[in-house]
Coordinates of C-alpha atoms in Angstrom, one line a residue:
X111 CA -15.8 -20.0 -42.4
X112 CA -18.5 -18.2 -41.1
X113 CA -22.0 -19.7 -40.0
X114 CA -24.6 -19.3 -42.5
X115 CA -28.1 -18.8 -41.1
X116 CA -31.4 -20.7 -43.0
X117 CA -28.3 -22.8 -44.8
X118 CA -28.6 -24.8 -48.0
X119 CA -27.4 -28.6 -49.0
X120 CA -26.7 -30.3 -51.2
X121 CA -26.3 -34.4 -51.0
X122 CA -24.2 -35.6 -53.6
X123 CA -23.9 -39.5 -54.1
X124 CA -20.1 -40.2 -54.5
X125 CA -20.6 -43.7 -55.8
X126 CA -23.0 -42.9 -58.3
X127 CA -21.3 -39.9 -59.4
X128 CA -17.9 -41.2 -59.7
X129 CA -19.1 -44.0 -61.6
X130 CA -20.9 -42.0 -64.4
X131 CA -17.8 -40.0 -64.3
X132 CA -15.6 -43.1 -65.2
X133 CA -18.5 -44.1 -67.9
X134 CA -17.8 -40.7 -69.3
X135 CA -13.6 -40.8 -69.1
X136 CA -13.8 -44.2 -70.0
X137 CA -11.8 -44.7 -67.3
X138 CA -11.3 -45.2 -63.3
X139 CA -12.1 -41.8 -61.2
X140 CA -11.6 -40.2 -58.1
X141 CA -12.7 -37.3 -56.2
X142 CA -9.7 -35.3 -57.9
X143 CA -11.4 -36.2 -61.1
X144 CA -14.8 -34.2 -60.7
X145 CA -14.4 -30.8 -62.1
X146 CA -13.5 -27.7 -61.3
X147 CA -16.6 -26.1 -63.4
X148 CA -19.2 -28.8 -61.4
X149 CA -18.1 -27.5 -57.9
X150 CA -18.1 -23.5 -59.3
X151 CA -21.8 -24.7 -60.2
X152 CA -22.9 -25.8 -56.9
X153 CA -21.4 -22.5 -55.6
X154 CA -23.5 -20.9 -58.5
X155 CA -26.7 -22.4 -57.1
X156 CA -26.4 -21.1 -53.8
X157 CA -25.2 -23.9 -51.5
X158 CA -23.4 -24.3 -48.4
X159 CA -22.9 -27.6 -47.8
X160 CA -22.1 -30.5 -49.9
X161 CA -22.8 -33.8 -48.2
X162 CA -20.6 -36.1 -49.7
X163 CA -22.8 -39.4 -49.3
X164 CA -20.8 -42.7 -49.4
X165 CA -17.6 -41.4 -49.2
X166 CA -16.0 -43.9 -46.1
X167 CA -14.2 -47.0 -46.7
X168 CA -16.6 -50.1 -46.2
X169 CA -15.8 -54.1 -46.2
X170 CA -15.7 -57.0 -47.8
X171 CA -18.1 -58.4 -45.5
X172 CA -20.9 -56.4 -45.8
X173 CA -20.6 -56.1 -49.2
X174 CA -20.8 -59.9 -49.3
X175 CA -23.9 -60.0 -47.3
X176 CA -25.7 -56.9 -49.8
X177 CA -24.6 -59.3 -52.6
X178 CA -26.6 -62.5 -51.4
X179 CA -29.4 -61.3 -49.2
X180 CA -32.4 -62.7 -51.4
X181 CA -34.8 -60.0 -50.5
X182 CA -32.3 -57.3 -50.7
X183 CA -31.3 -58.8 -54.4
X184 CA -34.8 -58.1 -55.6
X185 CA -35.0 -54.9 -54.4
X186 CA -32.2 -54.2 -57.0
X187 CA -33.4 -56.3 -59.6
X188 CA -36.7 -54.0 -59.5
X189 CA -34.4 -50.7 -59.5
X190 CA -32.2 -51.8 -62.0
X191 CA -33.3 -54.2 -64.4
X192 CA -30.0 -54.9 -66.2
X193 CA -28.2 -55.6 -62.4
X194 CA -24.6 -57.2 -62.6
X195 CA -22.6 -58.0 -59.2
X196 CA -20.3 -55.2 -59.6
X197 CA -23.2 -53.0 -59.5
X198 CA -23.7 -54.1 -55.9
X199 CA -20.8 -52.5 -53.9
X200 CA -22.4 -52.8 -50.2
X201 CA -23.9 -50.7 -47.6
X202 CA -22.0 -46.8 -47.5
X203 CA -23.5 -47.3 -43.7
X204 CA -21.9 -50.5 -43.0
X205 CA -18.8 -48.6 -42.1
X206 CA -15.0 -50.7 -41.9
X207 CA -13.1 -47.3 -41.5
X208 CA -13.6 -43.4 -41.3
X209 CA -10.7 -43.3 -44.0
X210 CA -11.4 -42.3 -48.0
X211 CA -12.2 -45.2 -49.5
X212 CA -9.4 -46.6 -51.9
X213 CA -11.9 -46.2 -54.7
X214 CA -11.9 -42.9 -54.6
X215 CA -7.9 -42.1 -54.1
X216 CA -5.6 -41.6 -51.9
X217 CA -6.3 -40.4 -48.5
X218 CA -5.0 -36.8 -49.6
X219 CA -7.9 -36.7 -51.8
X220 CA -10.4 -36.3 -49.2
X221 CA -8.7 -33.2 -47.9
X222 CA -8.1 -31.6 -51.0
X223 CA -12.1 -32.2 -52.2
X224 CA -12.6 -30.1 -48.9
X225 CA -10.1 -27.6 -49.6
X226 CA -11.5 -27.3 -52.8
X227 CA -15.2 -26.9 -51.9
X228 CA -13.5 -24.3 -49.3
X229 CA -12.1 -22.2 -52.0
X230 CA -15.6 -21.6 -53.3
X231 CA -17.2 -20.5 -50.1
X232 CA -18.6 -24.5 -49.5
X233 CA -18.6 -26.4 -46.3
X234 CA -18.2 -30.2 -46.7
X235 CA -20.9 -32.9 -44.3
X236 CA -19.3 -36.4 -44.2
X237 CA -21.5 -39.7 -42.6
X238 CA -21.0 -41.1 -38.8
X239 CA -22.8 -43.9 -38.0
X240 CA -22.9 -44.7 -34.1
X241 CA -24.4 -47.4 -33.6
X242 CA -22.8 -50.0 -35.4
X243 CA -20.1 -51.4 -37.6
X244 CA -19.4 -53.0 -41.0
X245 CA -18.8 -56.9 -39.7
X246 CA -14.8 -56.5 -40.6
X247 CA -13.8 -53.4 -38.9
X248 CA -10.8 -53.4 -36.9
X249 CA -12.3 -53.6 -33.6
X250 CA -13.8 -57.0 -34.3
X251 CA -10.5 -58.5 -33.8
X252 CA -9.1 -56.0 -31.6
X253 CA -12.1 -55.1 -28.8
X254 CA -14.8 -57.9 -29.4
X255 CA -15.9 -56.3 -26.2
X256 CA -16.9 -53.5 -27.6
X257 CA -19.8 -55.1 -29.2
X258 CA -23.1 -56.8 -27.8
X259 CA -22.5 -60.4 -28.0
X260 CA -25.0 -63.0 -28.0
X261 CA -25.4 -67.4 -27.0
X262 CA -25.7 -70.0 -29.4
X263 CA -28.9 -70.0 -28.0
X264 CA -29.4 -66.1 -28.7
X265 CA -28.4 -67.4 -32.6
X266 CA -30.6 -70.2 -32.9
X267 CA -33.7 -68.3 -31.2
X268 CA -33.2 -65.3 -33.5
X269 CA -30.8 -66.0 -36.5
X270 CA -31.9 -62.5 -37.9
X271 CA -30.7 -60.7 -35.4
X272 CA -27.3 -62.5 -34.6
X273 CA -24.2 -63.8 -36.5
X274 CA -20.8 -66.1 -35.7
X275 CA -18.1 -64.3 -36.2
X276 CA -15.1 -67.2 -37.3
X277 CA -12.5 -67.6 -34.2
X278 CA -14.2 -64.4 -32.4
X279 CA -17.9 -65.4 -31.2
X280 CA -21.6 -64.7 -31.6
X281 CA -22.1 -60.7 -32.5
X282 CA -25.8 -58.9 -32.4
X283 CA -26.5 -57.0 -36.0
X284 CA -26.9 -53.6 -35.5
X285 CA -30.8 -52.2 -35.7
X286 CA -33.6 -50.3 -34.3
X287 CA -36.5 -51.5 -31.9
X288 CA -38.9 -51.7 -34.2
X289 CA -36.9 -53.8 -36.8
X290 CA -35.0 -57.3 -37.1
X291 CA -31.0 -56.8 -37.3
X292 CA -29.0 -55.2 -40.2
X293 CA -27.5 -58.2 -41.8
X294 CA -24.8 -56.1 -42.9
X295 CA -23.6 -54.5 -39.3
X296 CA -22.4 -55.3 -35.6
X297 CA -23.7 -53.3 -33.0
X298 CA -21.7 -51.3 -30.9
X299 CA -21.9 -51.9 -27.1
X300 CA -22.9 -48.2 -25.8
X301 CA -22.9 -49.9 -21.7
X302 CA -19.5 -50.3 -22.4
X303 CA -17.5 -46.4 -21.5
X304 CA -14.5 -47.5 -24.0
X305 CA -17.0 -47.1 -26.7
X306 CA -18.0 -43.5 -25.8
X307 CA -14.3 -42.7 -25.6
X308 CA -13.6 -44.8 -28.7
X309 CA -16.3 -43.4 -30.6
X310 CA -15.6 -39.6 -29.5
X311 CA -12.0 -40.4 -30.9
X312 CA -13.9 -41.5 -34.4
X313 CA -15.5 -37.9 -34.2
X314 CA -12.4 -36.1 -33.4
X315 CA -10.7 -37.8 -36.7
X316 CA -13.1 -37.0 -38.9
X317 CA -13.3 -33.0 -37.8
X318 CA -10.0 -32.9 -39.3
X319 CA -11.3 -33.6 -42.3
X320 CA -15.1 -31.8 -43.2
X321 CA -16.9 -29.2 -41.4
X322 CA -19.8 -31.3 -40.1
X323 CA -21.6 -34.9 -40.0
X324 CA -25.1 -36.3 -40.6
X325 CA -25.2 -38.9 -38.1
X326 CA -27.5 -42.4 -38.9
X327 CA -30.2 -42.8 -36.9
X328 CA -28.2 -40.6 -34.3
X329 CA -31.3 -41.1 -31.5
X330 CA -30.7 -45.3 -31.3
X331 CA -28.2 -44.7 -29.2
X332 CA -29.9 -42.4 -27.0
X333 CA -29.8 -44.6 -23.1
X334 CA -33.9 -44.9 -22.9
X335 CA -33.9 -46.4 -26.7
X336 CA -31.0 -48.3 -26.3
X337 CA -32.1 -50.0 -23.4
X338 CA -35.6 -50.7 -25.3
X339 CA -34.1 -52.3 -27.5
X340 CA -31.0 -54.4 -25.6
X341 CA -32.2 -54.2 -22.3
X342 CA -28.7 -52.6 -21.3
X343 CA -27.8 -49.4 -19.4
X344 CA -26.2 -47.2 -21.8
X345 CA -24.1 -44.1 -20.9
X346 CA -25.2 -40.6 -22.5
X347 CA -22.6 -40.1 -26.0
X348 CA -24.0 -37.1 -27.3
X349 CA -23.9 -34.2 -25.2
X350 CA -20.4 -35.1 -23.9
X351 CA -18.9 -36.8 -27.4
X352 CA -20.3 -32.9 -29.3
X353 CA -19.1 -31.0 -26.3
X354 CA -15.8 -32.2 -26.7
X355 CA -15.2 -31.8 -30.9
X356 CA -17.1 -28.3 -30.5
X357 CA -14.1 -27.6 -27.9
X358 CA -11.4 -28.5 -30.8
X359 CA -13.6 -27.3 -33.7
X360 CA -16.1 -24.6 -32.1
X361 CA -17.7 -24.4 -35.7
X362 CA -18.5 -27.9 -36.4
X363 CA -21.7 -28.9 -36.9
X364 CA -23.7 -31.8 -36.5
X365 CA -27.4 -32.8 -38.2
X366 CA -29.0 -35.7 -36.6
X367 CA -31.3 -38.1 -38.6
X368 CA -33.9 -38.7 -36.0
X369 CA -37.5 -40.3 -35.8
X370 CA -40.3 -40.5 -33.5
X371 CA -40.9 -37.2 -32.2
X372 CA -37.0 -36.7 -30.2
X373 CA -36.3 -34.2 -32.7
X374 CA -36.1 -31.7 -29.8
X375 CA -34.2 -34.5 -27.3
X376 CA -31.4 -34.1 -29.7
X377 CA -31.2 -30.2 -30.0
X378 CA -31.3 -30.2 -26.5
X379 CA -28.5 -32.8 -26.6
X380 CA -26.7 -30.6 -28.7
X381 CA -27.3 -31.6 -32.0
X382 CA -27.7 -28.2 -34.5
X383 CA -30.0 -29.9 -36.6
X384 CA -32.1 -32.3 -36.9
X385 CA -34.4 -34.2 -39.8
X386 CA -37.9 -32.9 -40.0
X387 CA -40.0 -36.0 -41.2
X388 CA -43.0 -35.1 -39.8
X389 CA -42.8 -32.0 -42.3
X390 CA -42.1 -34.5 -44.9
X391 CA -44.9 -37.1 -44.1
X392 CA -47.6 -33.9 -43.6
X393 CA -46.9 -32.3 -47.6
X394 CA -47.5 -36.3 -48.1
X395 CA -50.6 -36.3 -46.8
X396 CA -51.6 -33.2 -49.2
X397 CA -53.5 -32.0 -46.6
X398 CA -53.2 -28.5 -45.6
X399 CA -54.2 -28.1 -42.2
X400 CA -51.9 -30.3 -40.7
X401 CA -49.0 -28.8 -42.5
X402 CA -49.9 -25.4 -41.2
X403 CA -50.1 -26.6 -37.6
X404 CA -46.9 -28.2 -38.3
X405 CA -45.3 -24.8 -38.9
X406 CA -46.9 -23.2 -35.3
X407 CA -44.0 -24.5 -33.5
X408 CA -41.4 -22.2 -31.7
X409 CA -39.1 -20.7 -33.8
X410 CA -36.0 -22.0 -31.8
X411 CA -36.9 -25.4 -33.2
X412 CA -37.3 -24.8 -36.6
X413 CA -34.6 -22.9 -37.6
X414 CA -33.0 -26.4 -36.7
X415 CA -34.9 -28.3 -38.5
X416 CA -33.6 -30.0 -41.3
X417 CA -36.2 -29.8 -44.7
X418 CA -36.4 -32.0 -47.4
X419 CA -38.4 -33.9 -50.0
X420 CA -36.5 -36.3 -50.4
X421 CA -33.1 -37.9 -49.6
X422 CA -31.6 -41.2 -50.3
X423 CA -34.3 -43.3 -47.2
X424 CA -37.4 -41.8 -49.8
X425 CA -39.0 -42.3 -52.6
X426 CA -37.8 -39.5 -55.1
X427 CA -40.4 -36.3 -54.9
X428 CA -40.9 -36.8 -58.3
X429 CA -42.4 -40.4 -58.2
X430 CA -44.7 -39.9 -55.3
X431 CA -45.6 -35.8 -55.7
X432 CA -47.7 -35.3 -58.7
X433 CA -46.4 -32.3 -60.8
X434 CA -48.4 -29.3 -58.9
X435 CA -48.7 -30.6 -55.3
X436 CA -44.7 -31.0 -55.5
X437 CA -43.6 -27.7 -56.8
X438 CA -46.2 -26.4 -54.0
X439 CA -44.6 -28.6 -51.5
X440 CA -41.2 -27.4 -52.3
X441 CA -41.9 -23.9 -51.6
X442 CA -43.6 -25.0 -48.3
X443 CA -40.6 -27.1 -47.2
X444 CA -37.5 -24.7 -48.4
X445 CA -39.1 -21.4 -47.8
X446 CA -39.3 -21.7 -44.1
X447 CA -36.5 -21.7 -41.7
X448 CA -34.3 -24.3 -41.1
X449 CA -31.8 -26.5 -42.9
X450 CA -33.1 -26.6 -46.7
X451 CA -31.6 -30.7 -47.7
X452 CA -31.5 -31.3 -51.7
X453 CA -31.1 -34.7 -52.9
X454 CA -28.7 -35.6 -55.7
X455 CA -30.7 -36.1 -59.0
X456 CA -34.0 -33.8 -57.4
X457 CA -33.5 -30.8 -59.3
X458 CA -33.7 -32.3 -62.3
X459 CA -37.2 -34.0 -61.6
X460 CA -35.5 -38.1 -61.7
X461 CA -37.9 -40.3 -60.6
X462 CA -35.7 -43.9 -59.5
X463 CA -34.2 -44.4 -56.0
X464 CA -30.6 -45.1 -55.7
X465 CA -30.3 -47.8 -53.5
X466 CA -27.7 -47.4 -51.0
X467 CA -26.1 -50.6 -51.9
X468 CA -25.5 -50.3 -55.3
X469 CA -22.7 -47.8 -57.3
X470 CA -24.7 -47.9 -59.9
X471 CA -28.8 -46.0 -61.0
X472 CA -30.8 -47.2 -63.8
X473 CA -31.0 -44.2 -66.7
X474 CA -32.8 -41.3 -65.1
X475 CA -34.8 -38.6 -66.9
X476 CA -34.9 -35.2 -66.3
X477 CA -38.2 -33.4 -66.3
X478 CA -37.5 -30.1 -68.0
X479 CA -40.8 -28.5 -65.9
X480 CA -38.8 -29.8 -62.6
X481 CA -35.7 -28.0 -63.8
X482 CA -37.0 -24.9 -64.5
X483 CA -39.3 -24.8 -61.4
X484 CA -36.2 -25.7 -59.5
X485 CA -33.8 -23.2 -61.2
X486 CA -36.2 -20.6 -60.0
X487 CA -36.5 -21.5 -56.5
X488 CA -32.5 -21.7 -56.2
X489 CA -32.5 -18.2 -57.2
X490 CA -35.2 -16.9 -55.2
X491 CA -33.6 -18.8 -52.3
X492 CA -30.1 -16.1 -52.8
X493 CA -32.8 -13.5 -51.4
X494 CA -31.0 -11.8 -48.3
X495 CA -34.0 -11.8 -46.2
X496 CA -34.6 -15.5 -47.3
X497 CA -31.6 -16.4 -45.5
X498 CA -31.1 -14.2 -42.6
X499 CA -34.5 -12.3 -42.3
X500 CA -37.0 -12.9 -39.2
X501 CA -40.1 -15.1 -40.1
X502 CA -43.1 -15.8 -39.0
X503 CA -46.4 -17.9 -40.0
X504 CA -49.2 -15.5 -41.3
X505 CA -52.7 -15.3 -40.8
X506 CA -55.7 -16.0 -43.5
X507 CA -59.3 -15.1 -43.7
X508 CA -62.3 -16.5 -45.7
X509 CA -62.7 -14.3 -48.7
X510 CA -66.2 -13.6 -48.8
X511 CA -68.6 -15.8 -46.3
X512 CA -69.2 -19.1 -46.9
X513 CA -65.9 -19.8 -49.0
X514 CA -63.9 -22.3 -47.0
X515 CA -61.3 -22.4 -49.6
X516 CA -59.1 -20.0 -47.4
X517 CA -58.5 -23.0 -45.3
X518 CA -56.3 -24.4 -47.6
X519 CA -53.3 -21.6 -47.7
X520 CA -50.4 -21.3 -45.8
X521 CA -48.8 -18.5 -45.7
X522 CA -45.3 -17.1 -44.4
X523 CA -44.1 -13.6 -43.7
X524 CA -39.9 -12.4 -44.1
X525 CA -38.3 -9.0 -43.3
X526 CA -35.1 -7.8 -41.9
X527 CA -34.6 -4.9 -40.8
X528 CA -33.3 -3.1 -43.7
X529 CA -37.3 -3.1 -45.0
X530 CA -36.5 -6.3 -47.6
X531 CA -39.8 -8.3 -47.5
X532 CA -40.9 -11.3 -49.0
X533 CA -44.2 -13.0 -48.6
X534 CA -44.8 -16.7 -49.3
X535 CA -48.2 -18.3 -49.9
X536 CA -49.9 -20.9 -50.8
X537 CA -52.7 -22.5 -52.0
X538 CA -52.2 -26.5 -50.3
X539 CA -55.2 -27.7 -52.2
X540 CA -56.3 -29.6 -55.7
X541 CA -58.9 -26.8 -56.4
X542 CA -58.6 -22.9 -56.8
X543 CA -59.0 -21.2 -53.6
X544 CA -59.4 -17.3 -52.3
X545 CA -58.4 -15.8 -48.8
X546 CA -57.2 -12.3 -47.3
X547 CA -53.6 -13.0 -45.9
X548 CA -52.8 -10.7 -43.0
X549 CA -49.7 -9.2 -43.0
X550 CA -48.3 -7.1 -39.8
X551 CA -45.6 -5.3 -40.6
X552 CA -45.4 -1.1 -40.4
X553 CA -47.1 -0.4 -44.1
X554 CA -46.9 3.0 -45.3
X555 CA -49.4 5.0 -47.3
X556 CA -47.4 4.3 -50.4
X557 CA -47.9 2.4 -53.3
X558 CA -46.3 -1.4 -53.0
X559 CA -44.6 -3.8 -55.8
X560 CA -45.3 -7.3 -54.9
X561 CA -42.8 -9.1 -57.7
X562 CA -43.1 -13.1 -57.9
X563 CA -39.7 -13.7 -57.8
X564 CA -40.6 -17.8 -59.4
X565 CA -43.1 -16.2 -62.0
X566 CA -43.3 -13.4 -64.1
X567 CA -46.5 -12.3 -61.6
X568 CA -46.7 -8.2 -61.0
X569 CA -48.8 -6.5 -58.9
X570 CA -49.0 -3.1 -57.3
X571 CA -51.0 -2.7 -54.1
X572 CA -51.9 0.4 -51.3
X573 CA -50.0 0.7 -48.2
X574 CA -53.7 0.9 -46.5
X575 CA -55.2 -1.9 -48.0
X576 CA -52.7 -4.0 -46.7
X577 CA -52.5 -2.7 -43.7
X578 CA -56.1 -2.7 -42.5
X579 CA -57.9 -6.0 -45.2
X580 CA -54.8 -7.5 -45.8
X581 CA -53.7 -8.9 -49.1
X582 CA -56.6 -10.8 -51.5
X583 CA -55.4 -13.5 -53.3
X584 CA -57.6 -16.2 -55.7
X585 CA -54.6 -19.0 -56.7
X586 CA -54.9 -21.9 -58.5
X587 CA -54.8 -25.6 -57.5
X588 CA -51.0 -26.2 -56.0
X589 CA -50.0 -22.9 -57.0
X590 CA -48.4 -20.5 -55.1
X591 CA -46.3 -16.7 -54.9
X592 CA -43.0 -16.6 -53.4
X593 CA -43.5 -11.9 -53.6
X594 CA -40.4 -9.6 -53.2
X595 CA -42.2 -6.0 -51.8
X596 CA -40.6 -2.8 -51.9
X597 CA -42.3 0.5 -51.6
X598 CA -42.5 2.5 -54.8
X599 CA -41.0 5.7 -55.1
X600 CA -41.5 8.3 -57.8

């Protein structure tokens, strides 16, 4: 399968889904149960990824600590108000084995969702977690070494971050610097080389089986972080452990979540993408200039940078984004280059988490504005020169003196070299605003159709008006043009 540039994904929640499937069959489901027709239609929309979220097999364990963890029980309670204990099925990152969960069929299943996605032109991204375990994976009775091990006095000093393990010892939870231990997890010893080799292996096993991973908090493992936070040497993974599958499976391809600013670390590591939050946290702050500084990196960073809205760490767009601001940050964050990451449920405007530890979502309502808005931007999105074109951040000017409004749009230039152009602007801002974009490209002294390819918006403008003022735009609060131009001929 070839390499798409500018790709789009699409995270499907397997839980959730296959348990609103079985409420519709009235009966048990696996991945050979979701239609033929729902697959064509994520082809239809334009994707090339699915990432199948939640698909690994996870323990009894875990599942037994995401069932009794007071403050975790709440959380639920508040999501979904009619909670039962089935409902609570345990962490999908507190990992017992990279094998199909028996849920959702037998192991052949896996491979023929793949196959199946394949026949339609889609790739399939599966989880790896690195830095840690579910509490009852294998290893825990076969190479306790493998794992950071604590004192009773390591327990007693910080019960959050410690557990006894019956017959096997005192384990350290998996977590972060920043955070007390994942109740739920065991963390991985990365000091110890039989990990790197054992957890290479892991990689190696699940390339036979999906065409990429999204790996958890991929940059905790990194040696500087790891020895933050447990004060060990740690041996480099990444750049050997992707070296290595990339030899097997040269087009593999692994997207990194990854926080405080190592974004870069990790491409340079090897990763081909990685998350993009400060994106995210910028559109939050509904503040334009930020955002556009945001896009003045180098190119060769952000076409590998993965942009989103939301995924299943955030609050749904829809909840936090009031109606205008999020249809303009959506154009901002998918209509640049990179990675373009939908969430299950997003296109349709739902506005409730899915909490990682439960199979099951309260009732979510679609917002038919959402939808359509969404629809649109799918389609524009099929655009060749959306997905393989050259880009580049554009210029704007005040519109007359003393109106600052022009401060507020961003603006992005595409072409290829076939003359396809598209211009997308916006106006980042609760109030109307005027500017003069700037657009360098070779105009000639034609006539030009800008067509809004989300809108019914037409306009015809001169080759030397472009060329020498630029474009003149008044748009409304949150509102924005996503314009297809092509030279009219007579």
């Amino acid at each position: 399968m070839s390499c798409t540039v500018n790709p789009t994904l699409y995270q499907l929640n397997i839980r959730l889904r296959l348990h609103n499937l079985s409420q519709e069959l009235n009966r048990p489901t696996t991945l050979n149960d979701i239609p033929d027709r729902e697959l064509d239609g994520w082809a239809k929309l334009g994707f090339d990824w699915i990432y199948a979220l939640g698909i690994w097999e996870t323990g009894t364990l875990g599942r037994e600590v995401s069932r009794t963890n007071p403050d975790w029980v709440r959380e639920y309670k508040e999501l979904l108000p009619d909670l039962t204990e089935s409902d609570i099925c345990g962490s999908c990152f507190a990992i017992k084995a990279y094998q199909l969960h028996p849920s959702f069929g037998d192991p052949s299943a896996l491979k023929e969702f793949g196959d199946r996605l394949h026949q339609r032109g889609l790739k399939l991204m599966l989880d790896f977690v690195p830095n840690h375990t579910a509490p009852d994976h294998p290893w825990v009775q076969e190479h306790p070494d493998f794992y950071i091990q604590g004192s009773p006095e390591d327990r007693q000093r910080e019960p959050q971050n410690y557990t006894e393990i019956p017959h096997q010892g005192i384990f350290a939870h998996g977590r972060d610097p920043y955070f007390t231990g994942w109740p739920d997890t065991l963390q991985l010893d990365y000091g110890h080389p039989a990990v790197l080799t054992a957890m290479t292996d892991e990689l190696l096993s699940i390339a036979q089986v999906c065409d990429g991973v999204r790996c958890d908090m991929a940059m905790l493992i990194l040696p500087d972080i790891f020895h933050r936070t447990w004060g060990i040497i740690a041996h480099s993974f990444w750049p050997s452990a992707i070296q290595t599958v990339k030899q097997q499976h040269p087009t593999f391809t692994f997207m990194a979540e990854v926080y405080w600013g190592l974004e870069w670390t990790l491409q340079q590591q090897g990763f081909d993408y990685t998350y993009d939050k400060r994106l995210y946290d910028r559109l939050h702050s509904q503040q334009a200039h930020p955002v556009r500084e945001h896009f003045s990196a180098s190119l060769d960073y952000q076409e590998r940078s993965v942009r989103f809205l939301e995924n299943h760490d955030e609050p749904r767009a829809a909840g936090i984004f009031p109606l205008g601001s999020h249809q303009a940050a959506a154009l901002l964050t998918y209509l640049c280059p990179g990675l373009r990451f939908f969430h299950h449920g997003q296109l349709y405007g739902w506005t409730q988490k899915v909490s990682i530890h439960l199979c099951r979502s309260a009732k979510q309502v679609s917002n038919p504005a959402l939808e359509h808005f969404y629809e649109q931007l799918l389609q524009s999105l099929s655009h060749p020169v959306l997905r393989e074109g050259n880009w580049q951040l554009l210029d704007c000017s005040p519109a007359w003196e003393y109106n600052g409004t022009w401060a507020n749009f961003i603006a992005f230039g595409w072409h290829n070299d076939r003359h396809e152009r598209v211009l997308v602007v916006v106006n980042y801002a609760p109030y109307p605003g005027q500017c003069y974009v700037h657009i360098p490209w070779d105009w000639q002294p034609v006539s030009y159709a800008l067509q809004d390819l989300i809108s019914a918006a037409y306009y015809e403008r001169q080759g030397e008006e472009l060329s020498s003022q630029g474009l003149y735009l008044d748009i409304a609060a949150w509102k924005g043009h996503v314009f297809g131009i092509s030279a009219i001929t007579n």
